[in-house]
PDB file of C-alpha atoms in Angstrom:
ATOM      1  CA  ILE A  22     -46.023 -19.635 -30.507  1.00  0.00           C
ATOM      2  CA  ALA A  23     -43.703 -21.583 -28.227  1.00  0.00           C
ATOM      3  CA  ASP A  24     -40.691 -20.441 -30.292  1.00  0.00           C
ATOM      4  CA  LEU A  25     -41.859 -16.846 -30.055  1.00  0.00           C
ATOM      5  CA  ALA A  26     -42.301 -17.092 -26.289  1.00  0.00           C
ATOM      6  CA  LEU A  27     -38.835 -18.647 -25.959  1.00  0.00           C
ATOM      7  CA  SER A  28     -37.342 -15.928 -28.151  1.00  0.00           C
ATOM      8  CA  LEU A  29     -38.992 -13.161 -26.154  1.00  0.00           C
ATOM      9  CA  GLU A  30     -37.826 -14.769 -22.938  1.00  0.00           C
ATOM     10  CA  LYS A  31     -34.228 -14.964 -24.218  1.00  0.00           C
ATOM     11  CA  LEU A  32     -34.375 -11.384 -25.470  1.00  0.00           C
ATOM     12  CA  SER A  33     -35.485 -10.119 -22.067  1.00  0.00           C
ATOM     13  CA  LYS A  34     -32.755 -12.046 -20.222  1.00  0.00           C
ATOM     14  CA  ARG A  35     -29.591 -10.348 -19.237  1.00  0.00           C
ATOM     15  CA  ASP A  36     -26.417 -12.220 -18.509  1.00  0.00           C
ATOM     16  CA  ILE A  37     -24.938 -12.604 -15.010  1.00  0.00           C
ATOM     17  CA  CYS A  38     -23.483  -9.065 -15.071  1.00  0.00           C
ATOM     18  CA  GLY A  39     -26.844  -7.566 -16.061  1.00  0.00           C
ATOM     19  CA  THR A  40     -25.807  -6.786 -19.645  1.00  0.00           C
ATOM     20  CA  TYR A  41     -26.790  -8.053 -23.055  1.00  0.00           C
ATOM     21  CA  ASP A  42     -23.333  -9.341 -24.016  1.00  0.00           C
ATOM     22  CA  TRP A  43     -24.873 -12.539 -25.406  1.00  0.00           C
ATOM     23  CA  LEU A  44     -26.618 -10.423 -28.041  1.00  0.00           C
ATOM     24  CA  LYS A  45     -23.357  -8.681 -28.933  1.00  0.00           C
ATOM     25  CA  ASP A  46     -21.751 -12.107 -29.312  1.00  0.00           C
ATOM     26  CA  GLU A  47     -24.543 -13.170 -31.679  1.00  0.00           C
ATOM     27  CA  TYR A  48     -23.942 -10.065 -33.800  1.00  0.00           C
ATOM     28  CA  ARG A  49     -20.215 -10.739 -33.869  1.00  0.00           C
ATOM     29  CA  LYS A  50     -20.803 -14.306 -35.037  1.00  0.00           C
ATOM     30  CA  ILE A  51     -23.061 -13.166 -37.832  1.00  0.00           C
ATOM     31  CA  GLY A  52     -20.744 -10.307 -38.816  1.00  0.00           C
ATOM     32  CA  GLN A  53     -17.805 -12.699 -39.074  1.00  0.00           C
ATOM     33  CA  SER A  54     -19.664 -15.363 -41.027  1.00  0.00           C
ATOM     34  CA  LYS A  55     -18.685 -15.788 -44.667  1.00  0.00           C
ATOM     35  CA  HIS A  56     -22.353 -15.860 -45.671  1.00  0.00           C
ATOM     36  CA  PHE A  57     -22.997 -12.423 -44.162  1.00  0.00           C
ATOM     37  CA  GLN A  58     -19.782 -10.917 -45.557  1.00  0.00           C
ATOM     38  CA  ASP A  59     -20.588 -12.265 -49.031  1.00  0.00           C
ATOM     39  CA  PHE A  60     -24.129 -10.939 -48.711  1.00  0.00           C
ATOM     40  CA  ILE A  61     -22.906  -7.445 -47.781  1.00  0.00           C
ATOM     41  CA  TYR A  62     -20.331  -7.413 -50.596  1.00  0.00           C
ATOM     42  CA  ALA A  63     -22.827  -8.593 -53.219  1.00  0.00           C
ATOM     43  CA  LYS A  64     -25.593  -6.244 -52.130  1.00  0.00           C
ATOM     44  CA  LYS A  65     -23.301  -3.210 -51.838  1.00  0.00           C
ATOM     45  CA  SER A  66     -21.769  -3.888 -55.263  1.00  0.00           C
ATOM     46  CA  LEU A  67     -25.130  -4.398 -56.960  1.00  0.00           C
ATOM     47  CA  VAL A  68     -26.759  -1.366 -55.338  1.00  0.00           C
ATOM     48  CA  THR A  69     -23.793   0.810 -56.309  1.00  0.00           C
ATOM     49  CA  PHE A  70     -23.947  -0.497 -59.885  1.00  0.00           C
ATOM     50  CA  GLN A  71     -27.719   0.063 -59.958  1.00  0.00           C
ATOM     51  CA  ARG A  72     -27.235   3.687 -58.882  1.00  0.00           C
ATOM     52  CA  GLU A  73     -24.569   4.214 -61.555  1.00  0.00           C
ATOM     53  CA  LEU A  74     -26.943   2.854 -64.204  1.00  0.00           C
ATOM     54  CA  GLU A  75     -29.670   5.218 -62.979  1.00  0.00           C
ATOM     55  CA  LEU A  76     -27.240   8.131 -63.236  1.00  0.00           C
ATOM     56  CA  LEU A  77     -26.237   7.109 -66.758  1.00  0.00           C
ATOM     57  CA  LEU A  78     -29.879   6.982 -67.799  1.00  0.00           C
ATOM     58  CA  GLU A  79     -30.466  10.420 -66.286  1.00  0.00           C
ATOM     59  CA  PHE A  80     -27.361  11.691 -68.090  1.00  0.00           C
ATOM     60  CA  LEU A  81     -28.641  10.376 -71.422  1.00  0.00           C
ATOM     61  CA  ASP A  82     -32.044  11.927 -70.876  1.00  0.00           C
ATOM     62  CA  LEU A  83     -30.627  15.305 -69.846  1.00  0.00           C
ATOM     63  CA  ASN A  84     -28.272  15.391 -72.804  1.00  0.00           C
ATOM     64  CA  LYS A  85     -31.029  14.406 -75.220  1.00  0.00           C
ATOM     65  CA  THR A  86     -33.171  17.246 -73.867  1.00  0.00           C
ATOM     66  CA  ALA A  87     -30.261  19.700 -74.035  1.00  0.00           C
ATOM     67  CA  PHE A  88     -29.393  18.709 -77.593  1.00  0.00           C
ATOM     68  CA  TYR A  89     -33.054  19.042 -78.605  1.00  0.00           C
ATOM     69  CA  LYS A  90     -33.165  22.572 -77.161  1.00  0.00           C
ATOM     70  CA  ILE A  91     -29.899  23.557 -78.829  1.00  0.00           C
ATOM     71  CA  LEU A  92     -31.186  22.379 -82.206  1.00  0.00           C
ATOM     72  CA  LYS A  93     -34.501  24.137 -81.603  1.00  0.00           C
ATOM     73  CA  LYS A  94     -32.681  27.397 -80.935  1.00  0.00           C
ATOM     74  CA  HIS A  95     -30.473  26.818 -84.002  1.00  0.00           C
ATOM     75  CA  ASP A  96     -33.557  26.317 -86.163  1.00  0.00           C
ATOM     76  CA  LYS A  97     -35.196  29.425 -84.745  1.00  0.00           C
ATOM     77  CA  ARG A  98     -32.148  31.631 -85.348  1.00  0.00           C
ATOM     78  CA  ASN A  99     -31.507  30.337 -88.858  1.00  0.00           C
ATOM     79  CA  GLY A 100     -35.125  30.008 -89.906  1.00  0.00           C
ATOM     80  CA  SER A 101     -34.608  26.328 -90.689  1.00  0.00           C
ATOM     81  CA  ASN A 102     -36.452  23.184 -89.665  1.00  0.00           C
ATOM     82  CA  SER A 103     -33.761  20.526 -89.427  1.00  0.00           C
ATOM     83  CA  ARG A 104     -34.124  19.618 -85.748  1.00  0.00           C
ATOM     84  CA  GLU A 105     -36.177  16.430 -86.127  1.00  0.00           C
ATOM     85  CA  GLU A 106     -34.121  15.194 -89.062  1.00  0.00           C
ATOM     86  CA  ARG A 107     -30.836  15.745 -87.215  1.00  0.00           C
ATOM     87  CA  LEU A 108     -32.113  14.132 -84.032  1.00  0.00           C
ATOM     88  CA  SER A 109     -33.346  11.027 -85.833  1.00  0.00           C
ATOM     89  CA  SER A 110     -30.063  10.801 -87.764  1.00  0.00           C
ATOM     90  CA  ILE A 111     -28.036  11.008 -84.541  1.00  0.00           C
ATOM     91  CA  MET A 112     -30.240   8.436 -82.795  1.00  0.00           C
ATOM     92  CA  LYS A 113     -29.962   6.099 -85.777  1.00  0.00           C
ATOM     93  CA  ARG A 114     -26.144   6.307 -85.858  1.00  0.00           C
ATOM     94  CA  ASN A 115     -25.800   6.043 -82.058  1.00  0.00           C
ATOM     95  CA  SER A 116     -28.421   3.533 -80.990  1.00  0.00           C
ATOM     96  CA  TYR A 117     -27.032   3.423 -77.436  1.00  0.00           C
ATOM     97  CA  LEU A 118     -28.396   6.955 -76.889  1.00  0.00           C
ATOM     98  CA  ASN A 119     -31.939   5.624 -76.545  1.00  0.00           C
ATOM     99  CA  GLY A 120     -30.893   3.883 -73.303  1.00  0.00           C
ATOM    100  CA  LYS A 121     -32.717   0.615 -74.039  1.00  0.00           C
ATOM    101  CA  LYS A 122     -29.687  -1.576 -73.328  1.00  0.00           C
ATOM    102  CA  LEU A 123     -29.008   0.315 -70.106  1.00  0.00           C
ATOM    103  CA  GLU A 124     -32.664  -0.099 -69.100  1.00  0.00           C
ATOM    104  CA  MET A 125     -32.444  -3.847 -69.760  1.00  0.00           C
ATOM    105  CA  LEU A 126     -29.254  -4.067 -67.714  1.00  0.00           C
ATOM    106  CA  LYS A 127     -30.871  -2.098 -64.895  1.00  0.00           C
ATOM    107  CA  HIS A 128     -33.816  -4.551 -64.810  1.00  0.00           C
ATOM    108  CA  ILE A 129     -31.365  -7.463 -64.604  1.00  0.00           C
ATOM    109  CA  VAL A 130     -29.557  -5.756 -61.717  1.00  0.00           C
ATOM    110  CA  ASP A 131     -32.903  -5.064 -59.990  1.00  0.00           C
ATOM    111  CA  ASP A 132     -33.722  -8.792 -60.218  1.00  0.00           C
ATOM    112  CA  LEU A 133     -30.283  -9.706 -58.866  1.00  0.00           C
ATOM    113  CA  ILE A 134     -30.740  -7.330 -55.910  1.00  0.00           C
ATOM    114  CA  PHE A 135     -34.100  -8.938 -55.171  1.00  0.00           C
ATOM    115  CA  GLU A 136     -32.452 -12.378 -55.276  1.00  0.00           C
ATOM    116  CA  VAL A 137     -29.564 -11.280 -53.034  1.00  0.00           C
ATOM    117  CA  ASN A 138     -32.043  -9.805 -50.537  1.00  0.00           C
ATOM    118  CA  SER A 139     -33.776 -13.167 -50.334  1.00  0.00           C
ATOM    119  CA  LEU A 140     -30.442 -14.722 -49.334  1.00  0.00           C
ATOM    120  CA  LYS A 141     -29.874 -12.323 -46.439  1.00  0.00           C
ATOM    121  CA  PRO A 142     -28.786 -14.222 -43.350  1.00  0.00           C
ATOM    122  CA  ARG A 143     -31.280 -14.329 -40.520  1.00  0.00           C
ATOM    123  CA  LEU A 144     -30.356 -11.720 -37.950  1.00  0.00           C
ATOM    124  CA  PRO A 145     -30.613 -12.431 -34.237  1.00  0.00           C
ATOM    125  CA  GLU A 146     -33.602 -11.245 -32.301  1.00  0.00           C
ATOM    126  CA  GLY A 147     -33.140  -7.765 -31.011  1.00  0.00           C
ATOM    127  CA  TRP A 148     -31.976  -6.467 -34.389  1.00  0.00           C
ATOM    128  CA  GLU A 149     -34.854  -4.000 -34.379  1.00  0.00           C
ATOM    129  CA  SER A 150     -33.193  -2.089 -31.535  1.00  0.00           C
ATOM    130  CA  ARG A 151     -29.614  -2.414 -32.806  1.00  0.00           C
ATOM    131  CA  LYS A 152     -27.725   0.855 -33.198  1.00  0.00           C
ATOM    132  CA  VAL A 153     -24.844   1.158 -35.658  1.00  0.00           C
ATOM    133  CA  TYR A 154     -22.279   3.917 -35.314  1.00  0.00           C
ATOM    134  CA  THR A 155     -20.067   5.416 -37.968  1.00  0.00           C
ATOM    135  CA  ILE A 156     -17.813   8.416 -37.995  1.00  0.00           C
ATOM    136  CA  GLY A 157     -16.637  10.557 -40.854  1.00  0.00           C
ATOM    137  CA  CYS A 158     -16.218  13.947 -42.422  1.00  0.00           C
ATOM    138  CA  PHE A 159     -19.383  14.527 -44.385  1.00  0.00           C
ATOM    139  CA  ASP A 160     -18.688  18.092 -45.490  1.00  0.00           C
ATOM    140  CA  LEU A 161     -19.786  17.469 -49.094  1.00  0.00           C
ATOM    141  CA  PHE A 162     -22.269  14.623 -49.129  1.00  0.00           C
ATOM    142  CA  HIS A 163     -21.776  12.390 -52.177  1.00  0.00           C
ATOM    143  CA  ARG A 164     -22.632   8.910 -53.462  1.00  0.00           C
ATOM    144  CA  GLY A 165     -19.821   7.315 -51.462  1.00  0.00           C
ATOM    145  CA  HIS A 166     -21.356   8.600 -48.239  1.00  0.00           C
ATOM    146  CA  GLN A 167     -24.768   7.396 -49.374  1.00  0.00           C
ATOM    147  CA  ASN A 168     -23.358   3.939 -50.147  1.00  0.00           C
ATOM    148  CA  VAL A 169     -21.750   3.684 -46.699  1.00  0.00           C
ATOM    149  CA  LEU A 170     -24.967   4.628 -44.931  1.00  0.00           C
ATOM    150  CA  LEU A 171     -27.004   2.188 -47.017  1.00  0.00           C
ATOM    151  CA  ALA A 172     -24.535  -0.627 -46.303  1.00  0.00           C
ATOM    152  CA  LEU A 173     -24.608   0.149 -42.570  1.00  0.00           C
ATOM    153  CA  ARG A 174     -28.357  -0.315 -42.619  1.00  0.00           C
ATOM    154  CA  GLU A 175     -27.746  -4.041 -43.033  1.00  0.00           C
ATOM    155  CA  PHE A 176     -25.986  -4.125 -39.651  1.00  0.00           C
ATOM    156  CA  GLY A 177     -28.627  -2.403 -37.557  1.00  0.00           C
ATOM    157  CA  TYR A 178     -31.904  -0.572 -37.445  1.00  0.00           C
ATOM    158  CA  PHE A 179     -30.632   2.799 -36.252  1.00  0.00           C
ATOM    159  CA  ILE A 180     -27.618   4.584 -37.725  1.00  0.00           C
ATOM    160  CA  VAL A 181     -25.773   7.132 -35.640  1.00  0.00           C
ATOM    161  CA  ALA A 182     -23.315   9.221 -37.653  1.00  0.00           C
ATOM    162  CA  GLY A 183     -20.532  11.077 -35.871  1.00  0.00           C
ATOM    163  CA  ILE A 184     -19.327  14.021 -37.906  1.00  0.00           C
ATOM    164  CA  HIS A 185     -15.796  15.431 -37.747  1.00  0.00           C
ATOM    165  CA  ASP A 186     -15.182  19.103 -38.236  1.00  0.00           C
ATOM    166  CA  ASP A 187     -12.279  20.176 -40.451  1.00  0.00           C
ATOM    167  CA  GLU A 188      -9.871  20.676 -37.553  1.00  0.00           C
ATOM    168  CA  SER A 189     -10.395  17.248 -36.001  1.00  0.00           C
ATOM    169  CA  TYR A 190     -10.375  15.597 -39.423  1.00  0.00           C
ATOM    170  CA  PHE A 191      -6.889  16.886 -40.194  1.00  0.00           C
ATOM    171  CA  LYS A 192      -5.642  15.567 -36.837  1.00  0.00           C
ATOM    172  CA  LEU A 193      -6.523  12.006 -37.877  1.00  0.00           C
TER     173      LEU A 193
END
């Protein structure tokens, strides 16, 4: 309780000029620490890889469904019943199509992300009110934009995104 009272007291204190520059200095120290930089790099890399694995699994599932429907239509048009036989033959020859190895890899990556999160450096008090600002041209939102916004979340609680229009973007 004494630590909490001391922390709250420090958080409410302003410096001589009436600002919270001490808090900014704490953020700068953490942001420049090797531990924090390694944490951000590891987490961003693992989360990006996790998302790519999820997309691969979705791709496999969509293609399996599409191939099933194509064979179903083929059977209907030709009056045959070879769909199940062909599908099992394809799955037997191409065992990677079942996605089991990708699922196993995804579970390993999930565990690694959990472990990396447990190693997150302790942020200074006041993090809950920290605002992070980024600027960009988000005309077509894609995974890269998503990755940037997710990574920024590690630096502060609120994310403010400035958006360029086409004209100002080309002036950069």
